[in-house]
Amino acid sequence: MNKIVPPGQVIGILGGGQLGRMAALAAAPLGYHCHIFTPEPDSPASQVTGSATVAAYDDEVALARFAKSVDVITYEFENIPLKTAEFLAARKPLRPAATVLAISQHRGREKAFAVTNKIPVAPYRLVTNRAELDVAVAEIGFPAVLKTCRFGYDGKGQAMLRATSDLGDAWAALATDDAILEGFVAFKKEISVIVARGLDGDIRPYPVVENQHVDHILDTTTVPAAVSNVTAEAARLIAITLAEALDLVGLLAVEMFVLPNGEVLMNEIAPRPHNSGHWTQDGAVTCQFEQLVRAVTGQPLGLPDLLRPMVMQNLIGEAVEQWPAILAEPGAKLHLYGKTESRPGRKMGHVNRARSK
Ligand code: AMP
């Protein structure tokens, strides 16, 4: 289904979070309508669109009606049930495709896909029971990181293993039979690259950015990353290789580790706009959300070029209360997500600032 979707038509977005909200806001100036499908009433995304369906992801009556009312479908988070994605893809173009979702929602498949495409990753073993964990630890060694293969985000569903005595509690806490053990990477930096790929195969990587996490949650993104040209080129090549191997139409965010010797390992991928790309709203020729809209509608991609060095700061939990000072700060660009309830660890908004160098 190589259909081009012209302005005036409707983009269906699965998921009602801030990424869907900012995608819908970017779709409007290009003349597109957005229809949000989310189980959440009054979601950040549905607040800014004319139409929303509030229903469960397995409600096939609601899904069929949604598919009828839109011209192309994309998603703003990768934990959409695969069955839902396939149901919709049989009715309307789903971009990126369900096959991309299948890989990116499972850490084991993601790593295997990277290895198949000759992309370096940390040593890993798949683990389905406690006995396999013992074998995997014997092979990988300490320290290591144990993660659930599915539904992990912001450090949830993972545990650091430093000694044999950690295994019992870590395995019990994960409560899964689908896990992955990774060797701990003593990285120098965490970086990411977002790459867009159009319906015609045109491919445009954004500049490499540097990410700082606090309590496993992204805190700041700085662009451009302070890495050598060789490292930046390796990172961009990894993102491009993955996007092409996935036959991606849309955006792919690739999180990577930089080793002390400058080599780059892939950590994980997300086939959607990404928190580490929010700086593009105020610092790139084409922001990641507009780029997503262009890609999934089959329009030409925009330039991903950097306009000025930037830093993006997430507003997490009660940090959102800083909004009056941010609004009063010359040049600071505030983006709030319309979430009424602030909880510790919850992403409430972000602020983009130009930096001097
Ligand atoms: P993830 O959910 O895989 O993105 O992991 C969240 C964060 O945990 C990463 O951004 C890293 O800071 C850290 N982390 C994850 N995997 C590893 C690893 N194998 N070695 C070292 N740190 C890791």
XYZ file of C-alpha atoms in Angstrom, residues 113-114 117-121 191-195 203 205 208 230-246 252-258 262-269:
47
model
C 18.055 -8.000 14.402
C 21.055 -5.788 15.184
C 22.754 -6.546 10.428
C 26.297 -6.541 11.835
C 25.568 -3.822 14.374
C 27.536 -4.139 17.610
C 25.569 -4.691 20.839
C 23.897 9.145 22.530
C 21.016 8.729 20.129
C 20.171 9.316 16.513
C 16.712 9.779 15.076
C 16.420 8.917 11.421
C 16.607 8.713 4.365
C 19.316 11.280 9.966
C 23.834 12.898 16.929
C 34.328 9.015 13.555
C 31.967 8.203 16.441
C 29.226 10.462 15.041
C 29.555 8.833 11.619
C 29.409 5.337 13.152
C 26.256 6.290 15.077
C 24.541 7.726 11.997
C 25.479 4.656 9.979
C 23.943 2.355 12.606
C 20.673 4.317 12.482
C 20.593 4.339 8.675
C 21.440 0.636 8.428
C 18.642 -0.276 10.834
C 16.060 1.959 9.135
C 16.861 0.442 5.745
C 16.938 -3.134 7.036
C 13.526 -2.552 8.653
C 13.373 5.426 14.090
C 15.152 6.498 17.289
C 18.281 4.525 18.088
C 19.785 4.746 21.584
C 23.481 3.918 21.727
C 26.407 3.689 24.123
C 29.803 5.246 23.328
C 34.936 5.822 20.782
C 33.206 2.671 19.482
C 29.419 2.646 19.427
C 27.026 -0.096 20.631
C 23.290 -0.117 19.942
C 21.159 -0.244 23.096
C 17.585 -0.040 21.879
C 15.342 1.264 19.120
